[in-house]
Amino acid sequence: MFYNPYIVFFSCNHPSSTFFPLSRLFYRYRDLAPQLVPLDYTGQPDVRLPYELIGSMPELKDNPFRQRIAEVFSEDGEGNMTLDDFLDMFSVLSEMAPRDLKAYYAFKIYDFNNDDFLCKSDLEKTLNKLTRNELTEEEVRMVCDKVIDEADLDNDGRLSLEDFQHMIVRAPDFLSTFHIRI
Amino acid sequence: ERGRGKRERKRGRKRGRGKRERKRGRKRGRGKRERKRGRKRGRGKRERKRGKCCRLPSPSPCCFSSEQESPDEQEENELEKLKEAVDDRKKLISTLRGKPLPMTRKLQTLRESQEFVEKYEGAIGKGKGRKLYAYKVMMLKKWMKFQRDFENFKTACIPWEMKIKEIESHFGSSVASYFLFLRWMYGINMILFGLTFGLVMVPEALMGMPYGSMPRKTVPRAEEANAMDFAVLWDFGGYAQYSVLFYGYYNSQRTIGWLKFRMPLSYFLVGVGTVAYSYMVVIRTMARNANEDGGGDNNCFNFSWKMFTSWDYLIGNPETADNKFASITTSFKEAILEEQESRKDDNIHLTRFLRVLANFLVLCCLAGSGYLIYFVVRRSQKFALEGLESHTWWERNEVNMVMSLLGMFCPMLFDVISTLENYHPRIALQWQLGRIFALFLGNLYTFIIALMDEINLKREEEEMVKLNMTIWEAGLYNETVGVNSTTPPIAIHPADIPRGPCWETMVGQEFVRLIVSDTMTTYIMLLIGDFLRAVLVRFLNYCWCWDLEAGFPSYSEFDVSGNVLGLIFNQGMIWMGAFYAPCLPALNVLRLHVSMYLQCWAVMCCNVPQERVFKASGSNNFYMAMLLVILFLSTLPAIYTIVSIPPSFDCGPFSGKSRMFDVIQETLESDFPAWFGKVFSYASNPGLVLPFLLLMVLAIYYLQSTSKSYKQANLELKKKLQTVSHDNHVSAIILCAIPALT
């Protein structure tokens, strides 16, 4: 049974009814660790899957940013995800999520030091992950300078959320590449 | 009045209430109060509720009452505030999804808001029309639930999702975009199929005269012997020709069956409707894509976009990931190089000469292929006149085979020629696509022109046949009865009656044959070019001198643009021929279905991911624009034939009329009341139509100029943004410098 992860979470509209996700995403989550995840979520148990299991999912295992993705969406910031975090992650990365929401989370993913700015070191780390360290230092420095030149509107030498969003919403490929199908 | 307002403000009233006073304008408020004092029931209710009023935990406490306000106004204020609060919460619930909050916070907020809304929604409606309000609320909730379930259902119904996901994870989003396009086309063709099948083929099959009852519905005696042969059926002759699949079978009776179904009208309207629906869908998709694009600034964020949007999150396969890393690295290196050195053309004259030469060669190719098609179509007409049986299979199917082969090999030729030109890969791809487009278009139109010649021939034949028929009929009567007797007409089997030529069926048959042969060619080239090649490379590699997998020929890559163009042109042929062969959409649905499975298998089995990914254009609208152009160009010939050529006298739903669109006139006269016809004739008066057209042209001009001015304003705002940031920077420097100076 297919579903749209972006709307599955809001399919129960009565506040007093218990939340019981009967969706494929839930079964995917459970399949990662059947012994840890109970079938019955009525008691809203506090189950947290460690990062290693999340990072080994076929959709994520080849992604150079999988650790950052897990860290951004997890509650504890370490990559250990509850079912809520798991659903959140796939709903933001699904086709139906609005562009601004995706831009917000993309910013957080590429912000390696979590200081709410994309500074030079963040950009360098991103580039090295993208090219698997194949570019020389000179080239890396050049590219990062160019990026800051292009996108930094308030001229503080780093990209804020507004700069990033302003740049990314015009990108023609953003929606099609920042997308995971599950 | 103003005085009271001031006093309110000075007492430190809640701003809300002051505003409401100002907005109401004293008069209206007083008027209401006057009206209410008159009504007994109203007052009674309010009296009852005042007790409850203070228990409502509305955002503004109800105990602050002005001595000047009556209890009615107070009550109203509370209810209004409550209503505002509930509306705010409802808005929050509907926009909650789009907020970047962690899931637990979202759920918490959702539950709180839902509880709030449930508790106080009922209370609001208690003033007036409470039952109606509660009913409205309940219906709204049911409607929203229905919408949600329908969305879920719609998502569950989308076919081939897993297949496309697998392809995406192995090949990335650009190859998968072809399959997404194929699926979208499949959807459109399903609708077209529904229209033609349900409104044209089924009514005729169920309610029309059966096979064998009329000359047009029967296989002629001469052809009966081999009407059931597979070869004849594959060619869409024989029993296939005299069936609901083609135009010629349909009868021109105005109404058929007990339902009084207007067959000719339905045929005409379905033809028009398929084109209108296609236009609507294509333009709607283009508009949606244009919205998403956000009006691209193509070059000013080059590196930023490379950095943040080049990794394809859909990739789920290590080999593809390796490829992707390599292509990203190459792309960065190229961009850095371009940035560092300006492109020095060693010999600009040589490059220019080579480019002109290449274009000249391409033009020769196009002209050559056009002439070849014309020549072959003329030859096939000659063969048809001599009788098809005396020729080999190749000679009979020459036209279709030549067109398909040209479509296969000319693009490869263009590819080779384009190496002379030395363009940037993206520009080279655009040139290539443009040339292939011109090739297909040229071929199609040459084919149509040749077809028009055949149509004219058939029409001349018609005149002769009409003459012969009268002679034949007269001869029949003279043979069997005396000249002056009044016996009933002789019963002759319909298969023996001579019938007129049917150019519409002929046109339909040509298109169907073209599509079938095109499909077969595509599948065979797929099997040979991709599958056989992959098998050879894999198994001969063990005993070959050089590494077949790394060097020539290696595994093939999936040609996205070629396949998309092929799909677009096939759809153009469907649109062109669907009026004359109602079976075409059905055929196309079948073809797309098989293509999906076959190509998905072939891609996963025989292809490797592309080494360098260059999309023809950043926007998705490039292929949509091509589709729109093809839609326009393919409906032109169909419309021309409908408007200017009289239909055959002996076949089809419009036989006997002087033009096909006369059916509309006939319907207006006989099925609608007289005044409707008059209104319609006034509306189609040139005196009315011309001013209307003029108005539309003016509207387009106006909209275009406003959009230009918006773009201008946009640019200025951008510049302002940059100068403001520059000013900030400068002032920041000054501020930093001041302590240094002091």
PDB file of N, CA and C in Angstrom, chain B residues 574-625:
ATOM      1  N   ILE B 574      -0.424  10.565 -33.129  1.00  0.00           N
ATOM      2  CA  ILE B 574      -1.720  10.172 -32.579  1.00  0.00           C
ATOM      3  C   ILE B 574      -2.718  11.307 -32.726  1.00  0.00           C
ATOM      4  N   TRP B 575      -2.280  12.519 -32.350  1.00  0.00           N
ATOM      5  CA  TRP B 575      -3.193  13.643 -32.429  1.00  0.00           C
ATOM      6  C   TRP B 575      -3.638  13.900 -33.859  1.00  0.00           C
ATOM      7  N   MET B 576      -2.709  13.672 -34.780  1.00  0.00           N
ATOM      8  CA  MET B 576      -3.062  13.927 -36.172  1.00  0.00           C
ATOM      9  C   MET B 576      -4.073  12.938 -36.677  1.00  0.00           C
ATOM     10  N   GLY B 577      -3.889  11.668 -36.320  1.00  0.00           N
ATOM     11  CA  GLY B 577      -4.718  10.634 -36.936  1.00  0.00           C
ATOM     12  C   GLY B 577      -5.942  10.234 -36.140  1.00  0.00           C
ATOM     13  N   ALA B 578      -6.090  10.729 -34.898  1.00  0.00           N
ATOM     14  CA  ALA B 578      -7.164  10.207 -34.052  1.00  0.00           C
ATOM     15  C   ALA B 578      -8.543  10.498 -34.606  1.00  0.00           C
ATOM     16  N   PHE B 579      -8.682  11.567 -35.405  1.00  0.00           N
ATOM     17  CA  PHE B 579     -10.010  11.867 -35.929  1.00  0.00           C
ATOM     18  C   PHE B 579     -10.439  10.834 -36.952  1.00  0.00           C
ATOM     19  N   TYR B 580      -9.466  10.282 -37.700  1.00  0.00           N
ATOM     20  CA  TYR B 580      -9.826   9.360 -38.768  1.00  0.00           C
ATOM     21  C   TYR B 580      -9.745   7.914 -38.353  1.00  0.00           C
ATOM     22  N   ALA B 581      -9.095   7.656 -37.257  1.00  0.00           N
ATOM     23  CA  ALA B 581      -9.003   6.271 -36.784  1.00  0.00           C
ATOM     24  C   ALA B 581      -9.211   6.294 -35.287  1.00  0.00           C
ATOM     25  N   PRO B 582     -10.443   6.126 -34.815  1.00  0.00           N
ATOM     26  CA  PRO B 582     -10.700   6.197 -33.377  1.00  0.00           C
ATOM     27  C   PRO B 582      -9.928   5.158 -32.575  1.00  0.00           C
ATOM     28  N   CYS B 583      -9.350   4.182 -33.260  1.00  0.00           N
ATOM     29  CA  CYS B 583      -8.607   3.164 -32.515  1.00  0.00           C
ATOM     30  C   CYS B 583      -7.233   3.628 -32.117  1.00  0.00           C
ATOM     31  N   LEU B 584      -6.784   4.781 -32.638  1.00  0.00           N
ATOM     32  CA  LEU B 584      -5.405   5.198 -32.366  1.00  0.00           C
ATOM     33  C   LEU B 584      -5.079   5.413 -30.885  1.00  0.00           C
ATOM     34  N   PRO B 585      -5.926   6.128 -30.122  1.00  0.00           N
ATOM     35  CA  PRO B 585      -5.591   6.268 -28.697  1.00  0.00           C
ATOM     36  C   PRO B 585      -5.493   4.926 -27.991  1.00  0.00           C
ATOM     37  N   ALA B 586      -6.379   3.978 -28.359  1.00  0.00           N
ATOM     38  CA  ALA B 586      -6.307   2.659 -27.726  1.00  0.00           C
ATOM     39  C   ALA B 586      -4.976   1.997 -28.042  1.00  0.00           C
ATOM     40  N   LEU B 587      -4.589   2.096 -29.303  1.00  0.00           N
ATOM     41  CA  LEU B 587      -3.314   1.525 -29.733  1.00  0.00           C
ATOM     42  C   LEU B 587      -2.153   2.155 -28.973  1.00  0.00           C
ATOM     43  N   ASN B 588      -2.256   3.466 -28.793  1.00  0.00           N
ATOM     44  CA  ASN B 588      -1.166   4.168 -28.127  1.00  0.00           C
ATOM     45  C   ASN B 588      -1.068   3.792 -26.661  1.00  0.00           C
ATOM     46  N   VAL B 589      -2.222   3.587 -26.024  1.00  0.00           N
ATOM     47  CA  VAL B 589      -2.203   3.175 -24.620  1.00  0.00           C
ATOM     48  C   VAL B 589      -1.481   1.843 -24.495  1.00  0.00           C
ATOM     49  N   LEU B 590      -1.832   0.932 -25.405  1.00  0.00           N
ATOM     50  CA  LEU B 590      -1.175  -0.373 -25.393  1.00  0.00           C
ATOM     51  C   LEU B 590       0.320  -0.218 -25.607  1.00  0.00           C
ATOM     52  N   ARG B 591       0.670   0.627 -26.576  1.00  0.00           N
ATOM     53  CA  ARG B 591       2.081   0.816 -26.909  1.00  0.00           C
ATOM     54  C   ARG B 591       2.857   1.393 -25.728  1.00  0.00           C
ATOM     55  N   LEU B 592       2.287   2.397 -25.059  1.00  0.00           N
ATOM     56  CA  LEU B 592       2.995   3.010 -23.930  1.00  0.00           C
ATOM     57  C   LEU B 592       3.148   2.030 -22.778  1.00  0.00           C
ATOM     58  N   HIS B 593       2.111   1.224 -22.578  1.00  0.00           N
ATOM     59  CA  HIS B 593       2.148   0.223 -21.517  1.00  0.00           C
ATOM     60  C   HIS B 593       3.311  -0.732 -21.738  1.00  0.00           C
ATOM     61  N   VAL B 594       3.370  -1.272 -22.987  1.00  0.00           N
ATOM     62  CA  VAL B 594       4.450  -2.208 -23.293  1.00  0.00           C
ATOM     63  C   VAL B 594       5.798  -1.513 -23.231  1.00  0.00           C
ATOM     64  N   SER B 595       5.857  -0.277 -23.753  1.00  0.00           N
ATOM     65  CA  SER B 595       7.123   0.470 -23.727  1.00  0.00           C
ATOM     66  C   SER B 595       7.649   0.635 -22.324  1.00  0.00           C
ATOM     67  N   MET B 596       6.746   0.945 -21.410  1.00  0.00           N
ATOM     68  CA  MET B 596       7.168   1.172 -20.031  1.00  0.00           C
ATOM     69  C   MET B 596       7.898  -0.051 -19.506  1.00  0.00           C
ATOM     70  N   TYR B 597       7.269  -1.208 -19.631  1.00  0.00           N
ATOM     71  CA  TYR B 597       7.899  -2.413 -19.081  1.00  0.00           C
ATOM     72  C   TYR B 597       9.169  -2.765 -19.827  1.00  0.00           C
ATOM     73  N   LEU B 598       9.107  -2.678 -21.156  1.00  0.00           N
ATOM     74  CA  LEU B 598      10.269  -3.070 -21.950  1.00  0.00           C
ATOM     75  C   LEU B 598      11.451  -2.155 -21.677  1.00  0.00           C
ATOM     76  N   GLN B 599      11.194  -0.844 -21.659  1.00  0.00           N
ATOM     77  CA  GLN B 599      12.308   0.074 -21.469  1.00  0.00           C
ATOM     78  C   GLN B 599      12.836   0.053 -20.053  1.00  0.00           C
ATOM     79  N   CYS B 600      11.950  -0.140 -19.074  1.00  0.00           N
ATOM     80  CA  CYS B 600      12.435  -0.266 -17.694  1.00  0.00           C
ATOM     81  C   CYS B 600      13.378  -1.451 -17.592  1.00  0.00           C
ATOM     82  N   TRP B 601      12.971  -2.573 -18.192  1.00  0.00           N
ATOM     83  CA  TRP B 601      13.819  -3.752 -18.151  1.00  0.00           C
ATOM     84  C   TRP B 601      15.131  -3.483 -18.880  1.00  0.00           C
ATOM     85  N   ALA B 602      15.042  -2.878 -20.090  1.00  0.00           N
ATOM     86  CA  ALA B 602      16.244  -2.660 -20.893  1.00  0.00           C
ATOM     87  C   ALA B 602      17.223  -1.732 -20.188  1.00  0.00           C
ATOM     88  N   VAL B 603      16.687  -0.688 -19.562  1.00  0.00           N
ATOM     89  CA  VAL B 603      17.567   0.260 -18.889  1.00  0.00           C
ATOM     90  C   VAL B 603      18.321  -0.409 -17.738  1.00  0.00           C
ATOM     91  N   MET B 604      17.577  -1.198 -16.944  1.00  0.00           N
ATOM     92  CA  MET B 604      18.222  -1.828 -15.795  1.00  0.00           C
ATOM     93  C   MET B 604      19.192  -2.906 -16.249  1.00  0.00           C
ATOM     94  N   CYS B 605      18.879  -3.564 -17.387  1.00  0.00           N
ATOM     95  CA  CYS B 605      19.670  -4.718 -17.797  1.00  0.00           C
ATOM     96  C   CYS B 605      20.854  -4.341 -18.667  1.00  0.00           C
ATOM     97  N   CYS B 606      20.713  -3.388 -19.570  1.00  0.00           N
ATOM     98  CA  CYS B 606      21.749  -3.187 -20.584  1.00  0.00           C
ATOM     99  C   CYS B 606      22.461  -1.845 -20.523  1.00  0.00           C
ATOM    100  N   ASN B 607      21.945  -0.888 -19.776  1.00  0.00           N
ATOM    101  CA  ASN B 607      22.570   0.433 -19.823  1.00  0.00           C
ATOM    102  C   ASN B 607      23.427   0.721 -18.606  1.00  0.00           C
ATOM    103  N   VAL B 608      24.366   1.670 -18.811  1.00  0.00           N
ATOM    104  CA  VAL B 608      25.152   2.142 -17.674  1.00  0.00           C
ATOM    105  C   VAL B 608      24.820   3.608 -17.429  1.00  0.00           C
ATOM    106  N   PRO B 609      25.044   4.083 -16.214  1.00  0.00           N
ATOM    107  CA  PRO B 609      24.727   5.483 -15.926  1.00  0.00           C
ATOM    108  C   PRO B 609      25.604   6.415 -16.775  1.00  0.00           C
ATOM    109  N   GLN B 610      25.068   7.572 -17.100  1.00  0.00           N
ATOM    110  CA  GLN B 610      25.799   8.505 -17.945  1.00  0.00           C
ATOM    111  C   GLN B 610      26.992   9.050 -17.196  1.00  0.00           C
ATOM    112  N   GLU B 611      28.100   9.264 -17.966  1.00  0.00           N
ATOM    113  CA  GLU B 611      29.283   9.784 -17.310  1.00  0.00           C
ATOM    114  C   GLU B 611      29.169  11.265 -17.049  1.00  0.00           C
ATOM    115  N   ARG B 612      28.681  11.988 -18.062  1.00  0.00           N
ATOM    116  CA  ARG B 612      28.524  13.419 -17.850  1.00  0.00           C
ATOM    117  C   ARG B 612      27.077  13.762 -18.080  1.00  0.00           C
ATOM    118  N   VAL B 613      26.503  14.389 -17.102  1.00  0.00           N
ATOM    119  CA  VAL B 613      25.094  14.685 -17.200  1.00  0.00           C
ATOM    120  C   VAL B 613      24.906  16.130 -17.646  1.00  0.00           C
ATOM    121  N   PHE B 614      24.427  16.286 -18.862  1.00  0.00           N
ATOM    122  CA  PHE B 614      24.092  17.644 -19.294  1.00  0.00           C
ATOM    123  C   PHE B 614      22.634  17.671 -19.688  1.00  0.00           C
ATOM    124  N   LYS B 615      21.862  18.427 -18.990  1.00  0.00           N
ATOM    125  CA  LYS B 615      20.458  18.522 -19.370  1.00  0.00           C
ATOM    126  C   LYS B 615      20.330  19.579 -20.457  1.00  0.00           C
ATOM    127  N   ALA B 616      19.367  19.380 -21.323  1.00  0.00           N
ATOM    128  CA  ALA B 616      19.193  20.310 -22.440  1.00  0.00           C
ATOM    129  C   ALA B 616      18.890  21.712 -21.924  1.00  0.00           C
ATOM    130  N   SER B 617      18.151  21.792 -20.862  1.00  0.00           N
ATOM    131  CA  SER B 617      17.884  23.119 -20.315  1.00  0.00           C
ATOM    132  C   SER B 617      17.534  22.968 -18.861  1.00  0.00           C
ATOM    133  N   GLY B 618      17.740  24.025 -18.115  1.00  0.00           N
ATOM    134  CA  GLY B 618      17.468  23.937 -16.699  1.00  0.00           C
ATOM    135  C   GLY B 618      16.015  23.687 -16.405  1.00  0.00           C
ATOM    136  N   SER B 619      15.154  24.237 -17.231  1.00  0.00           N
ATOM    137  CA  SER B 619      13.756  24.150 -16.839  1.00  0.00           C
ATOM    138  C   SER B 619      13.100  22.913 -17.418  1.00  0.00           C
ATOM    139  N   ASN B 620      12.077  22.427 -16.705  1.00  0.00           N
ATOM    140  CA  ASN B 620      11.312  21.287 -17.186  1.00  0.00           C
ATOM    141  C   ASN B 620      10.468  21.652 -18.374  1.00  0.00           C
ATOM    142  N   ASN B 621      10.321  22.944 -18.617  1.00  0.00           N
ATOM    143  CA  ASN B 621       9.392  23.370 -19.646  1.00  0.00           C
ATOM    144  C   ASN B 621       9.916  23.198 -21.047  1.00  0.00           C
ATOM    145  N   PHE B 622      11.186  22.826 -21.196  1.00  0.00           N
ATOM    146  CA  PHE B 622      11.753  22.682 -22.535  1.00  0.00           C
ATOM    147  C   PHE B 622      10.991  21.628 -23.312  1.00  0.00           C
ATOM    148  N   TYR B 623      10.828  20.432 -22.727  1.00  0.00           N
ATOM    149  CA  TYR B 623      10.120  19.371 -23.437  1.00  0.00           C
ATOM    150  C   TYR B 623       8.636  19.663 -23.529  1.00  0.00           C
ATOM    151  N   MET B 624       8.087  20.333 -22.537  1.00  0.00           N
ATOM    152  CA  MET B 624       6.674  20.708 -22.598  1.00  0.00           C
ATOM    153  C   MET B 624       6.442  21.673 -23.744  1.00  0.00           C
ATOM    154  N   ALA B 625       7.373  22.609 -23.926  1.00  0.00           N
ATOM    155  CA  ALA B 625       7.217  23.574 -25.017  1.00  0.00           C
ATOM    156  C   ALA B 625       7.239  22.847 -26.356  1.00  0.00           C
TER     157      ALA B 625
END
